[in-house]
Each structure stands twice: as C-alpha cells, then as structure tokens.
XYZ file of C-alpha atoms in Angstrom:
321
model
C -0.071 -0.019 0.004
C 1.397 3.399 -1.025
C 2.414 5.702 1.838
C 2.199 9.457 1.368
C 4.912 11.872 2.706
C 5.549 15.530 2.704
C 8.687 17.210 1.299
C 10.458 19.836 3.382
C 12.014 22.112 0.668
C 15.007 23.729 2.287
C 15.524 25.804 -0.855
C 12.483 27.847 -0.230
C 11.530 27.963 3.496
C 13.207 29.322 6.629
C 14.222 26.913 9.341
C 11.166 28.030 11.502
C 8.819 27.518 8.494
C 10.237 23.943 7.870
C 9.652 23.061 11.431
C 6.067 24.388 11.190
C 5.578 22.305 8.101
C 6.857 19.198 9.859
C 4.362 19.676 12.709
C 1.426 20.406 10.356
C 2.389 17.479 8.133
C 2.214 15.055 11.121
C -1.141 16.695 12.245
C -2.497 16.305 8.687
C -1.758 12.554 8.679
C 1.246 12.296 6.335
C 3.273 9.113 6.876
C 6.830 10.423 6.485
C 9.058 13.381 5.492
C 11.553 14.105 2.782
C 14.041 16.937 3.238
C 16.406 18.372 0.705
C 20.160 18.864 1.258
C 21.286 22.000 -0.613
C 24.075 24.647 -0.144
C 22.335 26.988 -2.616
C 18.672 27.424 -3.684
C 17.920 26.880 -7.298
C 16.913 30.485 -7.805
C 17.175 33.736 -5.856
C 13.378 33.832 -5.515
C 13.570 30.671 -3.459
C 16.091 32.376 -1.232
C 16.986 29.710 1.456
C 19.349 26.843 2.105
C 19.614 25.904 5.831
C 21.989 23.080 6.842
C 20.112 19.862 6.483
C 21.699 18.022 9.562
C 20.735 20.842 11.864
C 17.238 20.773 10.435
C 16.727 17.082 10.872
C 17.993 17.401 14.544
C 15.311 20.083 15.003
C 12.671 18.143 13.265
C 13.345 15.281 15.649
C 12.106 17.381 18.506
C 8.903 18.623 17.021
C 7.318 15.536 15.378
C 7.735 11.621 15.191
C 7.606 11.148 11.410
C 10.510 9.173 9.702
C 12.774 11.278 7.559
C 14.581 10.621 4.218
C 17.209 12.992 2.908
C 16.326 13.722 -0.680
C 18.990 13.663 -1.393
C 22.501 14.053 0.098
C 25.654 13.998 -2.097
C 28.398 12.473 0.058
C 31.225 12.892 -2.474
C 32.557 16.373 -3.144
C 31.365 19.097 -0.719
C 31.272 16.842 2.310
C 33.508 13.778 2.906
C 31.630 10.551 3.326
C 33.015 10.012 6.851
C 31.386 13.264 7.928
C 28.117 12.273 6.318
C 28.288 8.979 8.143
C 28.755 10.655 11.533
C 25.986 13.280 10.766
C 23.414 10.723 9.646
C 24.286 8.336 12.592
C 23.573 11.109 15.022
C 20.312 12.236 13.284
C 19.224 8.437 13.321
C 19.717 8.364 17.109
C 17.819 11.704 17.536
C 14.951 10.620 15.353
C 14.552 7.276 16.987
C 15.229 3.703 15.801
C 14.256 3.026 12.150
C 13.155 6.693 11.439
C 16.062 7.883 9.239
C 16.770 6.884 5.779
C 19.886 8.263 4.165
C 18.968 9.294 0.611
C 22.124 9.825 -1.563
C 22.867 10.869 -5.108
C 25.660 11.963 -7.388
C 24.730 15.624 -6.768
C 24.654 18.895 -8.616
C 27.391 21.464 -9.353
C 25.024 24.043 -7.890
C 25.907 22.655 -4.371
C 29.043 20.734 -4.830
C 31.408 23.268 -6.572
C 31.549 25.655 -3.516
C 34.926 24.567 -2.255
C 36.506 25.030 -5.688
C 36.766 21.331 -6.550
C 36.446 20.304 -10.194
C 32.929 19.073 -10.953
C 33.386 15.506 -12.238
C 31.644 13.953 -15.254
C 28.748 11.599 -14.576
C 30.633 8.306 -14.743
C 33.207 9.609 -12.240
C 30.577 11.052 -9.989
C 28.917 7.602 -9.938
C 32.119 5.915 -9.204
C 32.788 8.382 -6.257
C 29.255 7.785 -4.979
C 29.799 3.952 -4.956
C 33.026 4.352 -2.929
C 31.496 6.965 -0.516
C 28.551 4.510 0.217
C 31.125 1.802 1.026
C 32.914 4.103 3.433
C 29.718 5.149 5.199
C 28.528 1.486 5.653
C 31.907 0.450 7.030
C 31.947 3.460 9.551
C 28.412 2.384 10.669
C 29.632 -0.937 11.887
C 31.265 0.915 14.809
C 34.571 -0.564 14.147
C 37.800 1.418 13.558
C 38.013 2.066 9.827
C 41.076 2.832 7.702
C 40.348 3.138 4.054
C 42.717 3.933 1.123
C 40.522 4.201 -2.004
C 40.785 5.879 -5.404
C 38.777 8.875 -4.122
C 38.608 8.862 -0.332
C 41.005 8.229 2.610
C 39.927 7.444 6.137
C 42.590 7.064 8.887
C 41.684 5.000 11.961
C 38.158 6.545 12.291
C 35.376 5.206 14.464
C 31.856 6.518 14.934
C 30.835 6.159 18.648
C 27.196 7.425 18.466
C 25.212 4.998 16.474
C 21.710 3.652 16.227
C 21.169 0.104 17.045
C 20.551 -0.633 13.289
C 22.256 1.304 10.573
C 19.956 3.396 8.530
C 19.012 2.068 5.060
C 20.660 4.004 2.122
C 18.534 4.774 -0.824
C 19.870 6.198 -4.072
C 18.400 8.767 -6.438
C 18.918 7.689 -9.995
C 18.070 9.233 -13.304
C 19.066 7.225 -16.480
C 20.509 3.703 -17.016
C 23.963 4.323 -15.591
C 22.773 5.658 -12.360
C 20.133 3.012 -12.029
C 22.750 0.289 -12.531
C 24.736 1.634 -9.632
C 21.645 1.906 -7.469
C 20.941 -1.752 -8.175
C 24.281 -2.637 -6.769
C 24.741 -0.370 -3.719
C 21.285 0.872 -2.529
C 18.607 -0.534 -0.328
C 15.996 1.655 -2.022
C 15.436 3.740 -5.181
C 14.488 7.406 -5.333
C 13.302 9.513 -8.232
C 11.022 12.433 -9.203
C 9.388 10.887 -12.300
C 6.649 8.288 -12.350
C 9.012 5.832 -13.939
C 7.532 2.286 -13.788
C 10.184 0.785 -15.917
C 12.912 1.894 -13.377
C 10.922 0.572 -10.467
C 10.620 -2.797 -12.142
C 14.316 -2.918 -12.977
C 15.289 -2.083 -9.389
C 12.994 -4.659 -7.979
C 14.203 -7.203 -10.364
C 17.742 -6.602 -9.008
C 17.008 -6.215 -5.345
C 13.799 -8.180 -4.805
C 9.951 -7.697 -5.208
C 9.743 -5.879 -1.885
C 12.578 -3.475 -2.539
C 11.472 -0.016 -1.483
C 10.989 2.884 -3.867
C 10.152 6.516 -3.340
C 9.250 9.308 -5.545
C 8.452 13.067 -5.136
C 6.647 15.908 -6.922
C 5.721 19.502 -6.390
C 2.354 21.248 -6.306
C 1.251 24.828 -5.472
C -1.753 25.747 -3.363
C -3.549 29.003 -3.798
C -7.027 30.838 -3.922
C -7.138 30.092 -7.714
C -5.428 27.889 -10.159
C -3.973 30.929 -11.982
C -2.655 32.511 -8.824
C -0.961 29.359 -7.811
C 0.639 28.944 -11.157
C 1.909 32.471 -11.145
C 3.386 32.106 -7.747
C 4.991 28.771 -8.395
C 6.283 29.900 -11.704
C 7.974 32.998 -10.055
C 9.732 30.880 -7.549
C 10.396 27.497 -9.173
C 10.797 28.051 -13.002
C 13.956 25.853 -12.782
C 11.719 22.750 -12.442
C 11.184 23.070 -16.123
C 14.936 23.073 -17.068
C 15.445 19.811 -18.967
C 18.084 17.113 -19.112
C 21.598 17.265 -17.496
C 21.629 21.005 -17.058
C 20.415 20.610 -13.503
C 23.539 18.613 -12.752
C 26.072 20.991 -14.296
C 24.921 24.615 -13.815
C 27.000 26.131 -10.965
C 24.811 28.870 -9.541
C 21.194 30.188 -9.021
C 21.929 32.919 -11.545
C 22.672 30.311 -14.228
C 19.413 28.565 -13.456
C 17.454 31.768 -13.762
C 19.061 32.305 -17.218
C 18.187 28.679 -18.277
C 14.694 29.052 -16.870
C 13.900 31.989 -19.169
C 13.414 29.421 -21.832
C 10.602 27.722 -19.753
C 7.163 29.236 -20.535
C 4.440 29.613 -18.020
C 2.333 27.357 -20.188
C 4.894 24.597 -20.304
C 5.528 24.975 -16.494
C 1.726 24.576 -15.804
C 1.609 21.205 -17.559
C 3.126 19.422 -14.644
C 1.964 19.275 -11.005
C -1.290 20.486 -9.417
C -2.222 24.094 -8.930
C -4.846 25.875 -6.891
C -7.514 24.617 -4.459
C -9.194 21.865 -6.527
C -8.867 18.778 -4.353
C -9.493 16.470 -7.305
C -6.569 17.844 -9.212
C -4.161 17.181 -6.329
C -5.489 13.629 -5.883
C -4.922 12.976 -9.605
C -1.303 14.268 -9.483
C -0.495 11.214 -7.349
C -1.994 8.726 -9.770
C 0.923 8.268 -12.190
C 3.360 7.548 -9.270
C 0.900 5.124 -7.455
C 0.181 3.380 -10.837
C 3.980 3.056 -11.423
C 4.251 1.054 -8.272
C 6.047 3.362 -5.819
C 5.776 2.543 -2.119
C 6.063 6.092 -0.955
C 5.180 9.334 -2.772
C 6.076 12.742 -1.395
C 4.635 16.070 -2.242
C 6.160 19.598 -1.775
C 4.264 22.870 -1.785
C 5.492 25.715 -3.742
C 4.758 29.220 -2.480
C 3.513 30.726 0.806
C 0.241 28.871 1.321
C 1.692 25.608 2.760
C -0.556 25.831 5.863
C -3.680 25.870 3.797
C -2.340 23.135 1.590
C -1.418 20.848 4.529
C -4.830 21.388 6.120
C -6.633 20.473 2.833
C -4.492 17.398 2.386
C -5.359 16.317 5.866
C -9.083 16.815 5.503
C -9.583 15.845 1.904
C -6.654 14.728 -0.284
C -5.082 11.983 1.922
C -8.450 10.457 2.942
C -9.442 10.232 -0.815
C -6.023 8.659 -1.803
C -6.308 6.101 1.080
C -9.920 5.130 0.123
C -8.869 4.548 -3.434
C -5.939 2.327 -2.529
C-alpha cells in the first residue's frame, strides 16, 4: 500500500517554516518526511538553504515522522566520513528506524563551492559507490582505515550509532545511475513516475525493494494565482536534461529558466485549491508502483495546503488504495 509523505523544501523556506511544516504534516496525517540537502537554492526567489543536519535534529524534536534525505551528495562538498557521522547522530535523535539516508551523485550548484572540479557523470557515480562503502563500514562501529581511489579514512570510528544502521536509498536518473543503485542501494528514489525503473530495481533487489518518488504542487486561492506564484519561484523545475547537474549557480538556473514558458510549466503538477487535481497528481506515481510518494508545496500557502490534504486529499487517496 502506498504511503504518502511531505517534502520539506530547504531551498524555499526558513528553518522556522520548515519546522512548522513538519508539525502540520504530522497533524495532517502524512506518513513520512523528505528533506532536501542544498548549499544553494535553485533561484534567488527561493532564497533559503539551511544546513540539513541541523534541520533534521530540530525536526526530531517537533514530530515523530520518519525522515529521508532527498538527497544528500556524500562525494565532493562533504566527505563521506562526515556524512556517516551526521546521519548516525540524526538516526539516534529521530529514533530507531526513522532515518533513511538518501544519496545521489549531486549537482554542481551545491558541490562546487569549495573550488573542486565538478566531475563527469561516470566519475561521480564511481565516487558515490566508494562513498557508500565508506559510510557502511563506519556504521559498523569498528575502527576504519580506507585507502581508495577517491577517499582516505585514517583509523576513524563513529561512537554514537543507532542500534540498526539506517538504510541507504539512491536517487537515480538514467540507466548508468540505475545500474549503480541496483548494486549499492537499499531503495530507489526519483522524481518521475518511472514504472520501468521501479521494475528494474526490484528485479535486481527483490520484489519488496522500497521505492520513493516526489513531486511539487502549489496551493492558492485560484489555479492561475497558484501557477503565477510557483512559476515565479520554481521556474527551474522546467529546465530539462543534464543542465540541473552542471549549472553552478542560481543565476545560471535563472538564465536557463527564461526558456521555460508559463504554459509549459503549468503542464506538470497540481495548482490551486481543486482537491481532485491534487489527488490525480499522485495517480501516475501510484500506478507506477512506488511505495512512498512525497509532495512539496511551492509558495507561501503551505498551511492551507497541509490542512486540505489532511481533511480531503489524503483520505481520498487512502480510500482509493
């Protein structure tokens, strides 16, 4: 049975607003939370980017929902040994079984900030595979020394650990990334209703292998108002292909997003107060076989959106399944 979660978008909301959303999501009856891990927002209009590990610690104190990072890049900006420690601490704070470490090969937008060269796709995936190996070894609680192609760890041990290591899910777009996910990940993450990738992942990992997907909507008094607000803040969601992995700054995304028309933007997602439109937005993901589907709100009306989901959208979805 599909579970429904709420996506805390660190790119758009202040820390206090994210904590408010976490509380309201639990009250509304959502099953879980996603949270993004960004150094920069995609656009200046989004305007936020709080540190995800601080946010998860704070979330652990205001609600009891499980949390998945969607997603953390443990390869360039942050060494995998530090990610291993941060995630282990957050797993203890959240409580047993409530943290999933979602990982991915990242975007230049966030990962270039220390001046490192941004690697090509194949190299990023190779780095990610080694990083996950390092993280898993450190989560054993043993002293770890590692001399790999990309990472060195010298007699390191993580002392604060949950009883059970968190599962690691991997975000994968395209066949090369999916092949890596099938080798190293406990679960599969994407933002597309991609039934074929779900089938391929489960063929490799087992029929019960977990899968997650997320998408964005915009609540508002009218559909047009919601589209206008979302388009002003999130035009980057219409930027196609690999640009999202290689553009290095919010200014570059704004330039690329000038090619995204309002009409094209409005073709994807749900906009406005029509409950049926929001219910139907989930359908492709549920039909594709995802275990968990997460929704994020674009714009200021998240409280109204979460209240409507609690009273109308989630009950309708659960009655259908």
